[in-house]
Each structure stands twice: as C-alpha cells, then as structure tokens.
Tab-separated table of C-alpha atoms and ligand atoms in Angstrom:
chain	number	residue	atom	x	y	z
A	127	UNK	CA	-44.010	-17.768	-2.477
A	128	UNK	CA	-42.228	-15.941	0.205
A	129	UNK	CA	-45.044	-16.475	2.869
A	130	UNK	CA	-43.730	-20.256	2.861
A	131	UNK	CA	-40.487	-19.794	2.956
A	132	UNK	CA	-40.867	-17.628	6.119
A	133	UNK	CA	-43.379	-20.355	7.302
A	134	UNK	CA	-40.519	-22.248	7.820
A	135	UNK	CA	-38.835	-19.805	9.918
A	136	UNK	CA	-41.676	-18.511	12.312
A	137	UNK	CA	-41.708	-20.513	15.563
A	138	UNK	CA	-38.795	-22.659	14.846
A	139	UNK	CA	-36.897	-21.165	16.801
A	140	UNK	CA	-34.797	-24.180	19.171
A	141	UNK	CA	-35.681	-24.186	22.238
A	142	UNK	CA	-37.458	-21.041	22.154
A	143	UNK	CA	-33.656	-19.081	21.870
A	144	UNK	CA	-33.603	-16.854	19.221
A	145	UNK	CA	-31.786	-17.590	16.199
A	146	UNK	CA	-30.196	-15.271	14.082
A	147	UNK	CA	-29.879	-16.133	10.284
A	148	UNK	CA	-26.120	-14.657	10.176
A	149	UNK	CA	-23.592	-17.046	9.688
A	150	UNK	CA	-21.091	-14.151	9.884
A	151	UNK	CA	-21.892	-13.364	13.175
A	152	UNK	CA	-20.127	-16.611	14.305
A	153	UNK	CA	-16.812	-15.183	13.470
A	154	UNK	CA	-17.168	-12.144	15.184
A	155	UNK	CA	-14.998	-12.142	18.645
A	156	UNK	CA	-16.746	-9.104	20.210
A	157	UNK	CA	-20.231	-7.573	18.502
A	158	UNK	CA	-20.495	-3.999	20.180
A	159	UNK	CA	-23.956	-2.993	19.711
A	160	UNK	CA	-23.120	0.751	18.702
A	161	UNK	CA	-26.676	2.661	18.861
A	162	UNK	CA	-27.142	0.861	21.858
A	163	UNK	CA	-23.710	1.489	23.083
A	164	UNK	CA	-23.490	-1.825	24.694
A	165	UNK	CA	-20.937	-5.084	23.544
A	166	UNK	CA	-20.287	-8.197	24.399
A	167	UNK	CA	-16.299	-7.950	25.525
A	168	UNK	CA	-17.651	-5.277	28.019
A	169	UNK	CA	-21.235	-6.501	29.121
A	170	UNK	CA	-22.467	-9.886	30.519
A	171	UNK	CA	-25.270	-9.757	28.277
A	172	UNK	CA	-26.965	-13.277	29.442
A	173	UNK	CA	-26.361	-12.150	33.607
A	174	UNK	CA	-27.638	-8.523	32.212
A	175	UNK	CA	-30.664	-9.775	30.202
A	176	UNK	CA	-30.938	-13.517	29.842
A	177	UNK	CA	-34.027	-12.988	32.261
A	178	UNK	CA	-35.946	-10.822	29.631
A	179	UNK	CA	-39.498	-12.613	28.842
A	180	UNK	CA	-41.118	-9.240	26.673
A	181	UNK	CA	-39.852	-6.600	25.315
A	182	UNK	CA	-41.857	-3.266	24.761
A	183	UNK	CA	-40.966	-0.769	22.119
A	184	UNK	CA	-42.469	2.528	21.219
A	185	UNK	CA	-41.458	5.748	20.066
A	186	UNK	CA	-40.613	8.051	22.906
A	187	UNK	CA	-38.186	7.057	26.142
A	188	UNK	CA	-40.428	9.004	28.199
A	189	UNK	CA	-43.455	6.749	27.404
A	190	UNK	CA	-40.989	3.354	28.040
A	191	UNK	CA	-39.767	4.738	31.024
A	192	UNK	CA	-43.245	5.509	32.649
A	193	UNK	CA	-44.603	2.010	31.515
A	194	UNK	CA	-41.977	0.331	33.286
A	195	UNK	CA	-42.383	2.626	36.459
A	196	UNK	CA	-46.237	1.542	36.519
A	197	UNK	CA	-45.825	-1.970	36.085
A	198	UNK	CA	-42.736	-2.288	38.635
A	199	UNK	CA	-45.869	-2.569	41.276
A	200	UNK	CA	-48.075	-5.081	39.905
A	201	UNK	CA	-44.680	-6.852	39.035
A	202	UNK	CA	-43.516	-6.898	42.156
A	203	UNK	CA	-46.679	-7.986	43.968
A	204	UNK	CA	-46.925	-10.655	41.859
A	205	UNK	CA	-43.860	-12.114	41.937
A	206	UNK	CA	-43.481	-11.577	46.083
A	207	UNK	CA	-40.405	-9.866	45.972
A	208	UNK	CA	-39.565	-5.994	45.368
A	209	UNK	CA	-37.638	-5.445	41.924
A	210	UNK	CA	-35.256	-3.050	41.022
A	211	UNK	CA	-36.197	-0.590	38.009
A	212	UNK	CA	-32.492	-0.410	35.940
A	213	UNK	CA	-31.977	1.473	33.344
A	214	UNK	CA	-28.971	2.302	30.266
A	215	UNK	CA	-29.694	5.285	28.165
A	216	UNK	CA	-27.189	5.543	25.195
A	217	UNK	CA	-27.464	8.697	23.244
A	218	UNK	CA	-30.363	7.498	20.537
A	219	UNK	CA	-31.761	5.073	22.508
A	220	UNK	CA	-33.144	4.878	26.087
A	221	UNK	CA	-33.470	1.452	27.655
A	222	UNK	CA	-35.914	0.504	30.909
A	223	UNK	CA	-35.616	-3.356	32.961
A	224	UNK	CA	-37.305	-4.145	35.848
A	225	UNK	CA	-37.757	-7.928	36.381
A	226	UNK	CA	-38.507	-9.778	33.186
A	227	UNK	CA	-39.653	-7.076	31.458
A	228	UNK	CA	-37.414	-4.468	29.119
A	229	UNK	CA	-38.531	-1.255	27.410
A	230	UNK	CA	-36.646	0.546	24.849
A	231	UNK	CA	-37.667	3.538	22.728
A	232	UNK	CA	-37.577	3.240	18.933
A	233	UNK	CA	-37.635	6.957	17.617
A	234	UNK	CA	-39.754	7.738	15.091
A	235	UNK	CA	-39.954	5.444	11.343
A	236	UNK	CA	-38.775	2.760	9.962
A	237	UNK	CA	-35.071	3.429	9.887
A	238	UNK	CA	-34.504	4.213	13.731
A	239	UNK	CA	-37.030	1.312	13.971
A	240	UNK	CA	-34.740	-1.341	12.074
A	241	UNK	CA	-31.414	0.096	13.482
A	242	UNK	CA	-32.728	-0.807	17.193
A	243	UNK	CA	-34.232	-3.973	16.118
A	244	UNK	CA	-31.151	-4.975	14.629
A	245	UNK	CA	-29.175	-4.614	17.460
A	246	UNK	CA	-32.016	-5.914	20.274
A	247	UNK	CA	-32.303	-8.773	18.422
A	248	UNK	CA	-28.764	-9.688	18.746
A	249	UNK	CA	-28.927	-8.565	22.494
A	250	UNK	CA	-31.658	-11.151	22.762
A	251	UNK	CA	-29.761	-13.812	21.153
A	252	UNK	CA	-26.417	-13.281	22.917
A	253	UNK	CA	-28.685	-12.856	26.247
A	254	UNK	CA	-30.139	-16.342	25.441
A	255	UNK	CA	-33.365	-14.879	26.196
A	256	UNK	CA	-36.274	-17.843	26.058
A	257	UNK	CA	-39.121	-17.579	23.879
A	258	UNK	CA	-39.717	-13.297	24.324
A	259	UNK	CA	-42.608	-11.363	23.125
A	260	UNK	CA	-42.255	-7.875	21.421
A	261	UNK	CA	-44.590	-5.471	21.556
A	262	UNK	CA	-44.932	-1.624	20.038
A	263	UNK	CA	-47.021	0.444	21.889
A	264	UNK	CA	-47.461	3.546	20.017
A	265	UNK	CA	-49.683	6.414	19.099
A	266	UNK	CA	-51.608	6.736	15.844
A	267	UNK	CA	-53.783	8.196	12.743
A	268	UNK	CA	-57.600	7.401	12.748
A	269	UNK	CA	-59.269	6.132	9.344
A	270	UNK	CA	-63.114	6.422	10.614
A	271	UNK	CA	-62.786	5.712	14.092
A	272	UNK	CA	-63.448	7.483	17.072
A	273	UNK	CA	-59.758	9.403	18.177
A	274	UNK	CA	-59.280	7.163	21.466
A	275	UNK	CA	-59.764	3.958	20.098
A	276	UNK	CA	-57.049	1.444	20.702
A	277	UNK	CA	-56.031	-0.513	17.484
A	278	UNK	CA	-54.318	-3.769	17.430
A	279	UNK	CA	-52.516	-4.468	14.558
A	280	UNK	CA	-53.671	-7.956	12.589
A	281	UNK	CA	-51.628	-6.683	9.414
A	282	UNK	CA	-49.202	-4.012	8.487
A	283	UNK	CA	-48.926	-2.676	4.542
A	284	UNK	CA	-47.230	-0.083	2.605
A	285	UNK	CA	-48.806	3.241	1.144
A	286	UNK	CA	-49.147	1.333	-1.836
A	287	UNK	CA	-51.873	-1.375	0.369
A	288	UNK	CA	-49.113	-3.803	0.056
A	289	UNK	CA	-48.920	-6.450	2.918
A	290	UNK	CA	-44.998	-6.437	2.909
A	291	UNK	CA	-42.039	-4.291	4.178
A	292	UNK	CA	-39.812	-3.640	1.039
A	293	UNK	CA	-35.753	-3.516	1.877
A	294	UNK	CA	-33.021	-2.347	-0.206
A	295	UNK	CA	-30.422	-4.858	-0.111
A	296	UNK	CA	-27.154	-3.872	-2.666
A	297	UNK	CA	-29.140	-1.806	-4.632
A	298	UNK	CA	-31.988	-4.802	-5.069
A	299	UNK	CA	-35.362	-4.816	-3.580
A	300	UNK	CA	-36.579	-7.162	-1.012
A	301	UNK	CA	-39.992	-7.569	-0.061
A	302	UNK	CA	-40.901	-9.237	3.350
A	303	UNK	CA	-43.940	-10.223	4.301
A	304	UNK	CA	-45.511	-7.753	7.497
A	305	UNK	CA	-47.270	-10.564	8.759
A	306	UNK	CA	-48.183	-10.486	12.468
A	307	UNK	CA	-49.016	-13.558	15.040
A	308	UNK	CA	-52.513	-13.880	14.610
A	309	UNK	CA	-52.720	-16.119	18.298
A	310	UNK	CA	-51.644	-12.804	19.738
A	311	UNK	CA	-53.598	-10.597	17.892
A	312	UNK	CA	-56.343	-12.476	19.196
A	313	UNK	CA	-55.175	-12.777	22.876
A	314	UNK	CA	-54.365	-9.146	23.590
A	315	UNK	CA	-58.431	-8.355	22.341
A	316	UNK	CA	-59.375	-11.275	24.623
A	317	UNK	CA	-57.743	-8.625	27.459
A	318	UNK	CA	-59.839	-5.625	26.902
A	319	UNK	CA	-62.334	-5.588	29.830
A	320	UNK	CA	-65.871	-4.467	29.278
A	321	UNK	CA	-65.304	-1.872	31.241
A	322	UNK	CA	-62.606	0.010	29.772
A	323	UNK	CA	-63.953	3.467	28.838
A	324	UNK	CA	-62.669	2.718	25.142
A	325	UNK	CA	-63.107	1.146	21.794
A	326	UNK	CA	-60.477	-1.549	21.286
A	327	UNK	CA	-60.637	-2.929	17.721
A	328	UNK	CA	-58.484	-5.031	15.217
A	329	UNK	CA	-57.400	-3.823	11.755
A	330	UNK	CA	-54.834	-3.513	9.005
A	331	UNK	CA	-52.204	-0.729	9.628
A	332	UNK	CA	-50.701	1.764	6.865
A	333	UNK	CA	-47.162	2.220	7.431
A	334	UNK	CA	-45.783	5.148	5.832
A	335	UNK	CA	-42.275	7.080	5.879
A	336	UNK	CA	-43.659	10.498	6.310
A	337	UNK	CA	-45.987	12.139	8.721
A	338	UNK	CA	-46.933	14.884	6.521
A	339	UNK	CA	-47.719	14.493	2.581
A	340	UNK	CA	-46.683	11.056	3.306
A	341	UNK	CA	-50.166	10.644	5.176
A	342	UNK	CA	-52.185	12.980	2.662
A	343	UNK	CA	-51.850	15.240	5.408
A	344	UNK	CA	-52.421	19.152	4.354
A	345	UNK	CA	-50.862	20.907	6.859
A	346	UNK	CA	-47.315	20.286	5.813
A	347	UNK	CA	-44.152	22.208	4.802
A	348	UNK	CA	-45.626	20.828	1.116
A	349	UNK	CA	-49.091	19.764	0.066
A	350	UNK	CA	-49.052	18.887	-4.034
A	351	UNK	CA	-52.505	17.712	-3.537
A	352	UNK	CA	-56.584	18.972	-2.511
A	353	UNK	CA	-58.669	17.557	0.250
A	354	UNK	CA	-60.793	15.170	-2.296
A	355	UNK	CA	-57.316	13.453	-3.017
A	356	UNK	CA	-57.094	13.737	0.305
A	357	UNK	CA	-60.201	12.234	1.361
A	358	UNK	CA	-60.241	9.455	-1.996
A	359	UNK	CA	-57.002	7.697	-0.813
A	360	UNK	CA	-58.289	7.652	2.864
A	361	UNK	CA	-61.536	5.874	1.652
A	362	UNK	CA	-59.356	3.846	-0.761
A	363	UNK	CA	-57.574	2.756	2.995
A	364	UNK	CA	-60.782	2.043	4.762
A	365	UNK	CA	-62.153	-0.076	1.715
A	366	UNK	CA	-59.097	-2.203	2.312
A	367	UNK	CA	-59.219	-2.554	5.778
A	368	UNK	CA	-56.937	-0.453	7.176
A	369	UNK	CA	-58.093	1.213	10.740
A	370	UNK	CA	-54.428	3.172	11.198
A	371	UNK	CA	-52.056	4.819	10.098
A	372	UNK	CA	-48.398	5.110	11.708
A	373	UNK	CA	-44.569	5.012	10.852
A	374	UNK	CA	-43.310	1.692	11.999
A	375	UNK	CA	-45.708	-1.004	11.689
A	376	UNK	CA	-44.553	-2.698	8.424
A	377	UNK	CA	-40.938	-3.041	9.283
A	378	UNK	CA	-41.625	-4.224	12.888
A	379	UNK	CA	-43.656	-7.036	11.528
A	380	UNK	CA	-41.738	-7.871	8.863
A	381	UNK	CA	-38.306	-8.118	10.921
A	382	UNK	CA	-39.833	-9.840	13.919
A	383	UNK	CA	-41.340	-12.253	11.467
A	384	UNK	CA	-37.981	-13.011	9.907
A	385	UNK	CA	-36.431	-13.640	13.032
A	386	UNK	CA	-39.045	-15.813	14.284
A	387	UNK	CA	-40.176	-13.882	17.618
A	388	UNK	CA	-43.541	-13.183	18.344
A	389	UNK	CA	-44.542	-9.668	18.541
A	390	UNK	CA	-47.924	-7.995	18.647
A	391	UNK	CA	-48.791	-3.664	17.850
A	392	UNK	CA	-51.164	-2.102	19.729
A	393	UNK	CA	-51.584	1.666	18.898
A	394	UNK	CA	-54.422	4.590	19.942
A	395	UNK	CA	-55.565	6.992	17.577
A	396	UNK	CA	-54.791	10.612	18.507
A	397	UNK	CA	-57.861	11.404	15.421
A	398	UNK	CA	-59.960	10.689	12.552
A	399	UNK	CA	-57.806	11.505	9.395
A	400	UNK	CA	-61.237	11.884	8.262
A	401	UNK	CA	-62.203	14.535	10.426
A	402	UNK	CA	-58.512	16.600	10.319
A	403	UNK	CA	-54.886	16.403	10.505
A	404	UNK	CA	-53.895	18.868	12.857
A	405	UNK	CA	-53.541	16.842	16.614
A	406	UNK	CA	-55.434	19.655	18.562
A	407	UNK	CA	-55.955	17.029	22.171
A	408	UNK	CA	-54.929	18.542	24.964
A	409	UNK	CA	-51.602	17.591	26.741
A	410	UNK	CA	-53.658	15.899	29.108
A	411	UNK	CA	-56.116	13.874	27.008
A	412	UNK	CA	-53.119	12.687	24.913
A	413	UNK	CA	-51.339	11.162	27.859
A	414	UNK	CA	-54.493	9.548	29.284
A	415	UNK	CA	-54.784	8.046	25.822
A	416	UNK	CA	-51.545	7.071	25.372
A	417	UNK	CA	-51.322	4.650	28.983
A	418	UNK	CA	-54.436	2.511	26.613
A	419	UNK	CA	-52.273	0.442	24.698
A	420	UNK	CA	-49.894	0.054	27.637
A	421	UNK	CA	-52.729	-1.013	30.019
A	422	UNK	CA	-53.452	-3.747	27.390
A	423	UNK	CA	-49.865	-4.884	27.330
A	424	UNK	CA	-49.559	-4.804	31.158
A	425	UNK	CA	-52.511	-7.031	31.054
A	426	UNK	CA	-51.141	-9.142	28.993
A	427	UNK	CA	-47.316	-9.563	30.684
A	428	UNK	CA	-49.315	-10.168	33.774
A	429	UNK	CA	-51.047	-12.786	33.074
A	430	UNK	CA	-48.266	-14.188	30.759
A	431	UNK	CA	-46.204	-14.205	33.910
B	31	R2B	C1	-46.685	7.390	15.321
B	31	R2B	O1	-46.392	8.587	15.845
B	31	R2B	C2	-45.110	9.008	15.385
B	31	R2B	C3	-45.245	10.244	14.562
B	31	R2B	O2	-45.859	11.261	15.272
B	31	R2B	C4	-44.542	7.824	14.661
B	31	R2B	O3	-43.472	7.229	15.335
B	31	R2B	C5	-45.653	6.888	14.638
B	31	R2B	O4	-45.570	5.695	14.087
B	32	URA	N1	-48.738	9.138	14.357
B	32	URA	C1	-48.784	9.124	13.016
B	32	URA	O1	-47.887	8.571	12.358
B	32	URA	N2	-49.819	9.731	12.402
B	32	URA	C2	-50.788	10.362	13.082
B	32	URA	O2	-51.693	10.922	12.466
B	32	URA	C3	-50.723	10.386	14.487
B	32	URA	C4	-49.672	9.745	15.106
C-alpha cells in the first residue's frame, strides 16, 4: 500500500529542513538550478532564502508578483520594520521575496509544474528553509457551483477519478498518491470570514493535461464528442466529489507529499462547466476573482507569522 509507505515520509522531515530522497545529490559539487537559472557555486542560497517560511505558486508571474506587492504592507506592519520586495525573473520562471514570503509562477500543467517544483524544492533544501508551507493559488473550472466560488482542494485525482498522480519513470509507471494535508485544508476554511462576498467550499479536484477536449470542453481546435458526453462525464465528476477542475492539482500534491512539505490549493472558479465552456467574465470581474484565493492565503501567512 503506497499510502503507508508515504506515511512514513510526510512530516518526518528533521528538524523541520527539508529532505530530499536523492542520494545522488550528495555528490554533486555545484547543482545549478537551470529553469530557475540560479546555482549554488554562484548564489548564497541559505543568506538568499534560508528565511523563506511559505511559498506561493500559481500560474501567471503577473498574479505572484501582485500578491507579493499587496502583502508587502500588512507584512511590514506586522513585523515593525519596512521590507524590501526582491525579485529574480529567469526566462520561464518569475520569482517574488519580500520578507519570509516567496512567490514563483508555475506556467500552465503538470510538466512546467514538476520542472519548478523540482528545482524549488532543492532551493528549499540547500536554503535550509524550516518547516515551509506551499501553496497554489490558481484559477479554475466549476462542476455545479456558482463561477466565484473559492475551492480548496481536500483531494486531487486524474481524469480517470483516480486519487494519484501517475509518473513515467524509465518507461514504467508510477503512481503517487495526490494526497493533501487535511490540518490545512481545514485551517485555510477556518479563515474565510462571514463576510466575504463569496462561497468558499472544500472538494476533490480533477487534474487534467488539457484545457480543451481534455476537460470535455466543445469549443476546441477538436471536439470527438456531443454535449450529453459532455454533460455525463461532468455528472460522473460531481457524483464523485469533485468541485474543480484545473491543470496542476494532482502533481502538486503528489510531489509535495513525497517530499514531506505541507502544501494546501486554493483555486476560484472562472464558471460552471455545467453552464458553458467559453470564459466570457469581464477583464475586470476575473481579476477581482482571482485576489479570492490570495486573500485566503494572506490570511493565512498572517496569522501563521
Ligand atoms: C488553471 O488555469 C490554467 C488554464 O487556463 C491552468 O494552469 C489551470 O490549472
Ligand atoms: N482553468 C482550467 O484549467 N479550466 C477552466 O475551465 C478554467 C481555468
């Protein structure tokens, strides 16, 4: 049962440094971190980062750079001292620090998902970083909610409504289990305030490598199939639990589970799959919607302080 095995990983991390299960990494002299475009013969990765408590991730550098600008305030207030915003764009990858907090966009899918996680989790181990938090913050499909709810992510599975991330290791398949840290799952709902002009709910995620047929969608390039396919698999989804569909989801579980670092995804819906596929928001709804999920993880790094 792979659940156990990985039982024995999550949390055991010494010391709350995270460990990376690599022996070869030991006999590297310099790792340069090449999507990042960062290495250790050339950066002081521990003076650089070894201050890092959480990590945000989501798909655009645009959307990490303007969470970091809006909690630099509340940061600084609470912490009495006025912090410096740096920042190290590479060209895939944009990164965003101010204080302990660092923001990096992932791109969208899995694969520009598990590069970057690859190489921040190696950045957070030759940082020395203590005990972090990871977090996606991302945008979303609707299955039956109301486009503006915020999701939080309890459980990520495939297209198939498998709870695991499958990798292909030398041609053989490996299948991970997308579980997420149900504590967290439970404190970031405990943050939404009864005020907030939103639904924030808790559900499984689909994770999927395509946004078009690859979400039943219609409206592709290529549609092999009719709306009542359409609309059978997305009941199928909602009979199972899932609230969401995105791109990312079962990989970032997965990955952060094997490494043993806690990490939480909190997504809104830009619509009801139900309803449509075409995203048809204004510019200006959309980007109210998208500060949701970072509001919640703001709340959270503030009080997590
Ligand atoms: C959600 O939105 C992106 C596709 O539009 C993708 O990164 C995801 O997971
Ligand atoms: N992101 C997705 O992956 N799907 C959607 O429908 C909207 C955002």
């Amino acid at each position: 049962d792979l659940s156990q095995i990985f039982d024995q990983y999550f949390n055991s991390n010494e010391n709350g440094l995270v460990r990376l299960r690599n022996p070869n990494l030991k006999s590297l002299d310099h790792d340069f971190l090449y999507h990042l475009e960062l290495g250790t013969n050339d950066h002081d990765f521990v003076k650089m980062f070894g201050d890092v408590k959480f990590i945000c991730t989501g798909g655009t550098a645009i959307r990490m750079k303007n969470f970091i600008n809006s909690i630099e305030p509340e940061l600084s207030k609470k912490l009495k001292t006025k912090l410096e915003i740096w920042q190290h764009s590479s060209s895939r990858y944009s990164m965003y620090k101010v204080g302990p907090v660092l923001a990096v966009n992932h791109g969208i899918g899995v694969p520009s998902l598990q590069i970057l996680l690859n190489e921040l989790f190696k950045l957070m181990y030759y940082a020395k970083m203590k005990n972090p938090v990871i977090f996606r913050i991302g945008t979303c499909g609707g299955v039956g909610i109301t486009p503006g709810t915020v999701v939080i992510t309890n459980e990520g599975v495939d297209e198939e409504i498998n709870p695991y991330f499958v990798q292909v290791v030398l041609g053989k398949k490996i299948h991970l289990p997308a579980t997420l840290d149900r504590q967290l799952v439970r404190e970031l709902k405990a943050l939404v305030n009864s005020d907030d002009p939103y639904d924030t709910i808790i559900g499984k995620t689909m994770c999927t490598s395509d946004f078009y047929e690859g979400q039943g969608r219609l409206d592709g390039a290529f549609c092999k199939h009719t709306i009542a396919d359409k609309m059978d698999y997305l009941a199928k989804l909602q009979e199972a639990g899932v609230v969401n569909i995105e791109m990312e989801c079962t990989a970032f579980a997965a990955l952060t589970y094997q490494a043993g670092i806690k990490a939480g995804i909190c997504c809104v819906a830009m619509l009801d799959r139900f309803k449509g596929d075409q995203i048809r928001t204004s510019n200006e709804v959309r980007k109210q919607w998208e500060l949701r999920p970072q509001d919640i993880i703001s709340r959270y790094i503030l009080r997590h302080l």
